[in-house]
Amino acid sequence: MKEDTKLIHAGRSMQRQHQIVNPPVYHASTVLFPTMDSIDEAQAARARDERPMVYGLSGTPTTWALEDAVCAAEGGHRAALFPSGLAAIMGALLACLKSGDHMLVADNVYAPTRNLANGLLKTFGVETTYYDPAVGAGIGELMRPNTTVVVVEAPGSLTFEMQDIPAIAEVAHRRGALVVMDNTWASPMFFKPFEKGVDLSIQAATKYMSGHSDVLLGTVTATREVWPRLRDAQRQLGQNAAPDDCFLVLRGMRTMSVRLKRHQENAFRLAEWLMARPEVARVLHPAMPHDPGYAIWKRDFLGASGLFAFELKAAPRKAVAALLDGLELFGMGYSWGGFESLIVPAHPEKLRTAVPWTGQGPLLRVHSGLEDVADQIADLAAGFDRFNAAL
Ligand SMILES: *Cc1c(COP(=O)(O)O)cnc(C)c1O
């Protein structure tokens, strides 16, 4: 099946859902068993990794529909659901790490992943080293006998450096470490993690999968080898996703392909327009030929989403505020992946530890939404007028 077709049909079971197009939303805690034997049978089936109805937390036809759809899209063995993208990151890492382990994390990683590494994971005896995202096969030099996890994110969702994931995975696997990827930027449509050596792929389904800025949900998809560890961690941590949220994400996934193609196209046009603006020092977008990450993007990715950044030439805060505060279409706020355009100031200089951020001017992260791109451009053009007037 082609990708677009998969997104439409994955996770749908006409039998399971009484010939209705979308799955029912099962709200469940208690599941009733007709006999004592049926309790034992259900528990035994669960131990065999089948999907008996046992208890709401252990899964319902609603959660299984989404798990199957996500897994088909990512191309892994099985997927587990979590109540947010960050909870999925926690679940993936706790599935792979133990006290005394060493973890390598890309310096451009999603900031809350750093907080988890520097906070609870450190408390529990996991040591983290941050590495230059451009390290490639050089990751081997940073590996120690107790390195069990390498975290990759490409591109980073603030600064958009690419990573040579096949090269990193090759070295990591040779040294017995697992590769955990945050694949949210590309979505499963534009990066196929398991074809590139990733062992666990995380999606903040909050972003493009849901696509409408109204739900939080995270997914982790695993290879066959790592799945039992992920499943056990998810169960022990008491994690799953709420039924209405699963329904919304499934609904979002059905249109993800058309949405993403438009996000991609709008972001290309916006990025090109920004590159020609005299106020802009550089555009950070791995799918633009001038970008240092372009060659890897072209080799490994199937497309680009709507999220990128641009750096202004050095300017006082009040000029940047004049640009941002008066925008009419671009909302200022966190998260991304919804239908609307967003813009937010980014501060990588506060986060980096392996390679200091060398950008000179203010950095703005843009999510190019589904509005007509001419209107997006007009909104930012008016912003630059205010910016220049405030200089
Ligand atoms: C938003 C985001 C997350 C976390 O998702 P939430 O659902 O907001 O917790 C993780 N990784 C990346 C790259 C994100 O952008």
CSV table of C-alpha atoms and ligand atoms in Angstrom, one decimal:
chain,number,residue,atom,x,y,z
A,1,MET,CA,0.0,0.0,0.0
A,2,LYS,CA,1.2,3.5,-0.8
A,3,GLU,CA,1.6,5.9,2.2
A,4,ASP,CA,-1.5,7.9,1.5
A,5,THR,CA,-3.6,4.8,1.3
A,6,LYS,CA,-2.1,3.4,4.6
A,7,LEU,CA,-3.1,6.5,6.5
A,8,ILE,CA,-6.7,6.1,5.4
A,9,HIS,CA,-7.1,2.4,6.2
A,10,ALA,CA,-4.7,1.6,9.0
A,11,GLY,CA,-6.3,0.7,12.3
A,12,ARG,CA,-9.8,0.3,10.9
A,13,SER,CA,-11.6,-3.0,11.5
A,14,MET,CA,-15.1,-3.2,10.1
A,15,GLN,CA,-15.8,-6.2,12.2
A,16,ARG,CA,-14.6,-4.6,15.4
A,17,GLN,CA,-16.6,-1.5,14.7
A,18,HIS,CA,-19.9,-2.9,13.4
A,19,GLN,CA,-19.3,-1.6,9.8
A,20,ILE,CA,-19.1,2.0,11.0
A,21,VAL,CA,-16.4,4.1,9.3
A,22,ASN,CA,-14.8,5.4,12.5
A,23,PRO,CA,-14.2,3.3,15.7
A,24,PRO,CA,-16.4,3.7,18.7
A,25,VAL,CA,-15.1,5.7,21.7
A,26,TYR,CA,-15.0,3.2,24.6
A,27,HIS,CA,-14.9,4.9,27.9
A,28,ALA,CA,-13.8,2.2,30.3
A,29,SER,CA,-12.3,1.3,33.6
A,30,THR,CA,-14.1,-1.9,34.7
A,31,VAL,CA,-14.5,-4.8,32.3
A,32,LEU,CA,-16.9,-7.5,33.4
A,33,PHE,CA,-16.1,-11.2,33.1
A,34,PRO,CA,-18.9,-13.7,32.8
A,35,THR,CA,-17.0,-16.6,34.5
A,36,MET,CA,-14.0,-17.3,36.6
A,37,ASP,CA,-12.4,-19.2,33.7
A,38,SER,CA,-12.8,-16.1,31.4
A,39,ILE,CA,-10.7,-14.1,33.9
A,40,ASP,CA,-7.9,-16.6,33.7
A,41,GLU,CA,-8.2,-16.8,29.9
A,42,ALA,CA,-8.0,-13.0,29.5
A,43,GLN,CA,-5.0,-12.8,31.8
A,44,ALA,CA,-3.3,-15.6,30.0
A,45,ALA,CA,-4.0,-13.9,26.6
A,46,ARG,CA,-2.6,-10.6,28.0
A,47,ALA,CA,0.6,-12.4,29.1
A,48,ARG,CA,0.9,-13.7,25.5
A,49,ASP,CA,0.8,-10.1,24.2
A,50,GLU,CA,-2.7,-10.5,22.7
A,51,ARG,CA,-5.4,-7.9,23.2
A,52,PRO,CA,-8.1,-9.3,25.6
A,53,MET,CA,-10.4,-6.8,27.3
A,54,VAL,CA,-9.1,-6.8,30.9
A,55,TYR,CA,-9.3,-3.3,32.2
A,56,GLY,CA,-9.7,0.2,30.7
A,57,LEU,CA,-6.0,1.1,31.3
A,58,SER,CA,-4.8,-2.0,29.5
A,59,GLY,CA,-6.5,-1.0,26.2
A,60,THR,CA,-9.8,-0.9,24.4
A,61,PRO,CA,-10.8,-1.2,20.8
A,62,THR,CA,-10.4,2.6,20.6
A,63,THR,CA,-6.8,2.6,21.8
A,64,TRP,CA,-5.9,-0.4,19.7
A,65,ALA,CA,-7.3,1.3,16.5
A,66,LEU,CA,-4.9,4.2,17.1
A,67,GLU,CA,-2.0,1.9,18.0
A,68,ASP,CA,-2.4,0.0,14.8
A,69,ALA,CA,-2.7,3.2,12.7
A,70,VAL,CA,0.4,4.7,14.3
A,71,CYS,CA,2.4,1.5,14.0
A,72,ALA,CA,1.5,1.1,10.3
A,73,ALA,CA,2.4,4.7,9.6
A,74,GLU,CA,5.8,4.5,11.4
A,75,GLY,CA,6.6,1.1,10.1
A,76,GLY,CA,7.4,-0.7,13.4
A,77,HIS,CA,6.3,-3.8,15.2
A,78,ARG,CA,3.9,-2.4,17.9
A,79,ALA,CA,3.0,1.1,19.3
A,80,ALA,CA,2.2,2.2,22.8
A,81,LEU,CA,0.2,5.3,23.6
A,82,PHE,CA,0.9,7.9,26.3
A,83,PRO,CA,-1.1,11.0,27.5
A,84,SER,CA,1.4,13.5,25.9
A,85,GLY,CA,4.4,13.6,23.8
A,86,LEU,CA,6.6,14.2,26.8
A,87,ALA,CA,5.1,11.3,28.6
A,88,ALA,CA,6.0,9.2,25.5
A,89,ILE,CA,9.6,10.4,25.8
A,90,MET,CA,9.7,9.4,29.4
A,91,GLY,CA,8.2,5.9,28.6
A,92,ALA,CA,10.6,5.3,25.8
A,93,LEU,CA,13.6,6.2,28.0
A,94,LEU,CA,12.5,4.4,31.1
A,95,ALA,CA,12.0,1.3,28.9
A,96,CYS,CA,15.6,1.3,27.9
A,97,LEU,CA,17.6,2.7,30.9
A,98,LYS,CA,18.6,1.5,34.3
A,99,SER,CA,20.7,2.9,37.1
A,100,GLY,CA,24.4,3.1,36.2
A,101,ASP,CA,23.7,3.5,32.4
A,102,HIS,CA,25.1,6.3,30.3
A,103,MET,CA,23.0,8.1,27.7
A,104,LEU,CA,24.0,10.2,24.7
A,105,VAL,CA,21.6,13.0,23.8
A,106,ALA,CA,21.7,15.4,20.8
A,107,ASP,CA,22.4,18.9,22.0
A,108,ASN,CA,19.5,20.2,19.9
A,109,VAL,CA,16.9,17.9,21.5
A,110,TYR,CA,13.4,19.1,22.6
A,111,ALA,CA,14.1,21.0,25.8
A,112,PRO,CA,11.9,19.0,28.2
A,113,THR,CA,13.9,15.9,27.2
A,114,ARG,CA,16.9,17.7,28.7
A,115,ASN,CA,15.0,18.4,31.8
A,116,LEU,CA,14.1,14.8,32.2
A,117,ALA,CA,17.8,13.7,31.6
A,118,ASN,CA,19.1,16.4,34.0
A,119,GLY,CA,16.4,15.8,36.6
A,120,LEU,CA,14.7,12.5,37.4
A,121,LEU,CA,17.0,10.3,35.2
A,122,LYS,CA,20.1,11.8,36.9
A,123,THR,CA,18.5,11.2,40.3
A,124,PHE,CA,18.0,7.6,39.4
A,125,GLY,CA,21.6,7.1,38.4
A,126,VAL,CA,21.6,7.7,34.6
A,127,GLU,CA,24.4,9.8,33.4
A,128,THR,CA,23.8,12.0,30.2
A,129,THR,CA,26.3,13.4,27.8
A,130,TYR,CA,25.1,15.9,25.2
A,131,TYR,CA,26.7,15.7,21.8
A,132,ASP,CA,27.0,17.8,18.7
A,133,PRO,CA,24.0,16.9,16.4
A,134,ALA,CA,26.5,16.8,13.5
A,135,VAL,CA,28.6,14.1,15.1
A,136,GLY,CA,27.6,11.3,12.7
A,137,ALA,CA,29.7,8.2,13.0
A,138,GLY,CA,31.9,10.1,15.4
A,139,ILE,CA,29.4,9.2,18.1
A,140,GLY,CA,31.6,6.1,18.6
A,141,GLU,CA,34.2,8.3,20.4
A,142,LEU,CA,31.6,9.4,23.0
A,143,MET,CA,30.4,5.9,23.7
A,144,ARG,CA,31.3,4.2,26.9
A,145,PRO,CA,31.0,0.5,27.9
A,146,ASN,CA,27.8,1.5,29.8
A,147,THR,CA,26.2,3.6,27.0
A,148,THR,CA,22.8,2.0,26.4
A,149,VAL,CA,20.8,4.7,24.7
A,150,VAL,CA,21.5,7.3,22.0
A,151,VAL,CA,18.8,9.9,21.6
A,152,VAL,CA,18.4,11.5,18.2
A,153,GLU,CA,16.1,14.2,16.9
A,154,ALA,CA,16.3,15.4,13.4
A,155,PRO,CA,15.9,18.1,12.7
A,156,GLY,CA,15.9,19.7,16.1
A,157,SER,CA,12.6,21.5,16.6
A,158,LEU,CA,14.1,24.9,17.5
A,159,THR,CA,17.3,25.0,15.5
A,160,PHE,CA,16.7,22.5,12.7
A,161,GLU,CA,20.1,20.8,12.5
A,162,MET,CA,19.9,17.4,10.7
A,163,GLN,CA,21.5,14.3,12.0
A,164,ASP,CA,23.1,11.3,10.1
A,165,ILE,CA,20.8,8.8,11.8
A,166,PRO,CA,21.9,5.7,9.7
A,167,ALA,CA,25.6,6.4,10.6
A,168,ILE,CA,24.7,6.9,14.3
A,169,ALA,CA,22.6,3.8,14.4
A,170,GLU,CA,25.2,1.7,12.8
A,171,VAL,CA,27.8,2.6,15.5
A,172,ALA,CA,25.3,2.5,18.3
A,173,HIS,CA,24.1,-1.0,17.4
A,174,ARG,CA,27.7,-2.3,17.0
A,175,ARG,CA,28.3,-1.1,20.6
A,176,GLY,CA,25.1,-2.6,21.9
A,177,ALA,CA,23.1,0.7,22.4
A,178,LEU,CA,19.6,1.5,21.3
A,179,VAL,CA,18.6,4.5,19.2
A,180,VAL,CA,15.6,6.4,20.5
A,181,MET,CA,14.3,9.1,18.1
A,182,ASP,CA,11.9,12.0,18.5
A,183,ASN,CA,10.3,11.8,15.0
A,184,THR,CA,7.8,14.6,15.6
A,185,TRP,CA,9.1,17.1,13.0
A,186,ALA,CA,8.8,14.9,10.0
A,187,SER,CA,5.9,12.8,11.2
A,188,PRO,CA,5.8,9.2,10.0
A,189,MET,CA,4.9,10.5,6.6
A,190,PHE,CA,8.3,12.2,5.9
A,191,PHE,CA,10.7,10.0,7.9
A,192,LYS,CA,10.6,6.2,8.1
A,193,PRO,CA,12.6,5.6,11.4
A,194,PHE,CA,12.8,1.8,11.2
A,195,GLU,CA,14.3,1.9,7.7
A,196,LYS,CA,17.1,4.1,9.1
A,197,GLY,CA,18.1,2.1,12.2
A,198,VAL,CA,15.9,3.6,14.9
A,199,ASP,CA,14.8,1.2,17.7
A,200,LEU,CA,12.1,3.4,19.3
A,201,SER,CA,10.3,6.2,17.5
A,202,ILE,CA,8.4,8.8,19.4
A,203,GLN,CA,5.7,11.0,18.1
A,204,ALA,CA,4.1,14.0,19.8
A,205,ALA,CA,0.8,13.2,18.2
A,206,THR,CA,-0.2,16.5,19.7
A,207,LYS,CA,1.3,18.0,16.6
A,208,TYR,CA,0.7,16.9,13.0
A,209,MET,CA,-1.1,13.7,13.7
A,210,SER,CA,-3.9,15.4,15.6
A,211,GLY,CA,-3.4,18.6,13.5
A,212,HIS,CA,-6.0,20.8,15.2
A,213,SER,CA,-4.3,22.1,18.4
A,214,ASP,CA,-6.9,20.6,20.7
A,215,VAL,CA,-5.4,17.4,22.0
A,216,LEU,CA,-2.3,16.1,23.8
A,217,LEU,CA,-1.1,12.6,23.0
A,218,GLY,CA,2.2,10.8,22.6
A,219,THR,CA,3.1,7.5,20.9
A,220,VAL,CA,6.1,5.2,21.0
A,221,THR,CA,6.6,2.6,18.3
A,222,ALA,CA,9.1,-0.1,18.7
A,223,THR,CA,11.0,-2.8,16.8
A,224,ARG,CA,10.0,-6.4,17.6
A,225,GLU,CA,13.1,-6.8,19.8
A,226,VAL,CA,12.5,-3.7,21.9
A,227,TRP,CA,8.7,-4.0,22.1
A,228,PRO,CA,8.5,-6.2,25.2
A,229,ARG,CA,10.5,-3.6,27.2
A,230,LEU,CA,8.4,-0.8,26.0
A,231,ARG,CA,5.2,-2.6,26.7
A,232,ASP,CA,6.3,-3.5,30.3
A,233,ALA,CA,7.4,0.0,31.0
A,234,GLN,CA,4.1,1.4,29.7
A,235,ARG,CA,2.2,-1.0,31.9
A,236,GLN,CA,4.3,-0.5,35.0
A,237,LEU,CA,4.0,3.3,34.7
A,238,GLY,CA,0.3,3.1,34.3
A,239,GLN,CA,0.3,5.1,31.0
A,240,ASN,CA,-2.2,5.1,28.2
A,241,ALA,CA,-4.2,7.7,26.3
A,242,ALA,CA,-7.8,8.8,27.0
A,243,PRO,CA,-10.4,7.5,24.5
A,244,ASP,CA,-11.7,10.8,23.2
A,245,ASP,CA,-8.1,11.9,22.6
A,246,CYS,CA,-7.4,8.7,20.7
A,247,PHE,CA,-10.5,9.3,18.6
A,248,LEU,CA,-9.3,12.9,17.7
A,249,VAL,CA,-5.8,11.8,16.8
A,250,LEU,CA,-7.2,9.0,14.6
A,251,ARG,CA,-9.5,11.5,12.9
A,252,GLY,CA,-6.5,13.8,12.4
A,253,MET,CA,-4.4,11.0,10.9
A,254,ARG,CA,-6.9,10.4,8.1
A,255,THR,CA,-6.2,13.9,6.7
A,256,MET,CA,-2.5,14.2,7.7
A,257,SER,CA,-1.2,13.5,4.2
A,258,VAL,CA,-3.0,16.4,2.5
A,259,ARG,CA,-2.4,18.7,5.4
A,260,LEU,CA,1.3,18.0,5.6
A,261,LYS,CA,1.8,18.5,1.9
A,262,ARG,CA,0.2,21.9,2.2
A,263,HIS,CA,2.2,22.8,5.3
A,264,GLN,CA,5.4,21.8,3.4
A,265,GLU,CA,4.5,23.9,0.3
A,266,ASN,CA,3.6,27.0,2.4
A,267,ALA,CA,6.7,26.7,4.5
A,268,PHE,CA,8.9,26.5,1.4
A,269,ARG,CA,7.3,29.7,0.0
A,270,LEU,CA,7.5,31.5,3.3
A,271,ALA,CA,11.1,30.4,3.8
A,272,GLU,CA,12.1,31.6,0.3
A,273,TRP,CA,10.4,34.9,0.9
A,274,LEU,CA,12.1,35.3,4.2
A,275,MET,CA,15.5,34.6,2.7
A,276,ALA,CA,15.1,37.6,0.4
A,277,ARG,CA,14.2,40.0,3.3
A,278,PRO,CA,17.0,42.4,4.3
A,279,GLU,CA,16.1,42.1,8.0
A,280,VAL,CA,16.8,38.3,8.0
A,281,ALA,CA,20.3,37.0,8.6
A,282,ARG,CA,19.5,33.4,7.8
A,283,VAL,CA,16.7,30.8,7.4
A,284,LEU,CA,17.1,27.5,9.2
A,285,HIS,CA,15.2,24.9,7.1
A,286,PRO,CA,16.9,21.6,6.2
A,287,ALA,CA,14.9,21.3,3.0
A,288,MET,CA,16.3,24.5,1.5
A,289,PRO,CA,19.4,23.9,-0.6
A,290,HIS,CA,21.5,26.5,1.2
A,291,ASP,CA,21.0,24.7,4.6
A,292,PRO,CA,23.9,22.6,6.1
A,293,GLY,CA,21.5,19.8,6.6
A,294,TYR,CA,20.1,19.7,3.1
A,295,ALA,CA,22.2,16.7,1.8
A,296,ILE,CA,21.1,14.5,4.6
A,297,TRP,CA,17.5,15.7,4.4
A,298,LYS,CA,17.5,14.9,0.7
A,299,ARG,CA,19.0,11.5,1.3
A,300,ASP,CA,16.9,10.3,4.2
A,301,PHE,CA,13.6,12.2,4.3
A,302,LEU,CA,10.5,12.0,2.1
A,303,GLY,CA,9.4,15.6,2.7
A,304,ALA,CA,9.5,18.6,5.1
A,305,SER,CA,6.9,19.8,7.5
A,306,GLY,CA,5.8,23.4,8.2
A,307,LEU,CA,8.1,24.1,11.1
A,308,PHE,CA,11.3,26.1,10.6
A,309,ALA,CA,13.1,29.1,12.0
A,310,PHE,CA,14.8,32.3,10.9
A,311,GLU,CA,17.4,34.5,12.5
A,312,LEU,CA,17.0,38.3,12.4
A,313,LYS,CA,20.0,40.5,12.1
A,314,ALA,CA,20.9,41.9,15.5
A,315,ALA,CA,18.0,44.1,16.7
A,316,PRO,CA,16.7,45.6,19.9
A,317,ARG,CA,14.0,43.7,21.8
A,318,LYS,CA,11.5,46.5,21.2
A,319,ALA,CA,11.8,46.1,17.4
A,320,VAL,CA,11.2,42.3,17.6
A,321,ALA,CA,8.3,42.9,19.9
A,322,ALA,CA,6.8,45.4,17.4
A,323,LEU,CA,7.1,42.7,14.7
A,324,LEU,CA,5.5,40.0,16.8
A,325,ASP,CA,2.9,41.8,18.9
A,326,GLY,CA,1.0,43.2,15.9
A,327,LEU,CA,0.7,40.0,13.9
A,328,GLU,CA,-2.8,39.1,12.9
A,329,LEU,CA,-2.6,35.6,11.5
A,330,PHE,CA,0.5,34.2,13.2
A,331,GLY,CA,-0.4,33.3,16.8
A,332,MET,CA,2.3,33.5,19.4
A,333,GLY,CA,2.3,30.3,21.4
A,334,TYR,CA,3.9,26.9,22.0
A,335,SER,CA,3.3,23.7,20.3
A,336,TRP,CA,2.7,23.4,16.5
A,337,GLY,CA,1.3,21.1,13.9
A,338,GLY,CA,-2.2,22.5,14.0
A,339,PHE,CA,-3.9,24.2,11.0
A,340,GLU,CA,-2.9,27.7,12.1
A,341,SER,CA,0.3,29.6,11.7
A,342,LEU,CA,2.4,30.3,14.8
A,343,ILE,CA,5.5,32.2,15.6
A,344,VAL,CA,7.5,32.2,18.8
A,345,PRO,CA,10.9,33.6,20.0
A,346,ALA,CA,13.4,30.8,20.6
A,347,HIS,CA,16.4,30.9,22.9
A,348,PRO,CA,18.8,28.0,22.1
A,349,GLU,CA,21.7,29.9,23.7
A,350,LYS,CA,20.1,29.1,27.1
A,351,LEU,CA,20.0,25.3,26.4
A,352,ARG,CA,23.2,24.3,24.6
A,353,THR,CA,26.0,22.6,26.5
A,354,ALA,CA,27.9,20.6,23.9
A,355,VAL,CA,28.2,23.2,21.2
A,356,PRO,CA,27.4,26.8,22.1
A,357,TRP,CA,24.8,28.5,20.0
A,358,THR,CA,26.6,31.0,17.8
A,359,GLY,CA,23.6,32.8,16.3
A,360,GLN,CA,24.0,36.6,16.7
A,361,GLY,CA,20.4,37.9,16.2
A,362,PRO,CA,17.0,37.0,17.6
A,363,LEU,CA,15.7,33.6,16.5
A,364,LEU,CA,12.1,33.2,15.6
A,365,ARG,CA,10.4,29.8,15.1
A,366,VAL,CA,7.6,29.7,12.6
A,367,HIS,CA,4.9,27.1,12.0
A,368,SER,CA,3.5,27.8,8.5
A,369,GLY,CA,-0.2,27.0,8.7
A,370,LEU,CA,-2.8,26.2,6.1
A,371,GLU,CA,-3.9,29.8,5.5
A,372,ASP,CA,-3.1,31.0,1.9
A,373,VAL,CA,0.6,31.7,2.0
A,374,ALA,CA,0.1,35.1,0.4
A,375,ASP,CA,-1.8,36.1,3.5
A,376,GLN,CA,1.0,34.7,5.8
A,377,ILE,CA,3.6,36.7,3.8
A,378,ALA,CA,1.5,39.9,4.0
A,379,ASP,CA,1.2,39.5,7.8
A,380,LEU,CA,4.9,39.1,8.3
A,381,ALA,CA,5.6,41.9,5.8
A,382,ALA,CA,3.5,44.3,7.9
A,383,GLY,CA,5.5,43.0,10.9
A,384,PHE,CA,8.8,43.9,9.2
A,385,ASP,CA,7.4,47.4,8.6
A,386,ARG,CA,6.7,47.8,12.3
A,387,PHE,CA,10.1,46.3,13.1
A,388,ASN,CA,11.9,48.8,10.9
A,389,ALA,CA,9.9,51.7,12.3
A,390,ALA,CA,10.9,50.7,15.8
A,391,LEU,CA,14.6,50.4,15.0
B,1,LIG,C1,5.7,19.2,21.4
B,1,LIG,C2,6.8,18.2,21.3
B,1,LIG,C3,6.9,17.2,22.2
B,1,LIG,C4,6.0,17.0,23.4
B,1,LIG,O1,4.7,16.8,23.1
B,1,LIG,P1,3.5,17.2,24.1
B,1,LIG,O2,2.4,16.4,23.7
B,1,LIG,O3,3.4,18.7,24.1
B,1,LIG,O4,4.1,16.7,25.5
B,1,LIG,C5,8.0,16.3,22.0
B,1,LIG,N1,8.9,16.5,21.1
B,1,LIG,C6,8.8,17.5,20.2
B,1,LIG,C7,9.8,17.6,19.1
B,1,LIG,C8,7.8,18.4,20.3
B,1,LIG,O5,7.7,19.4,19.5
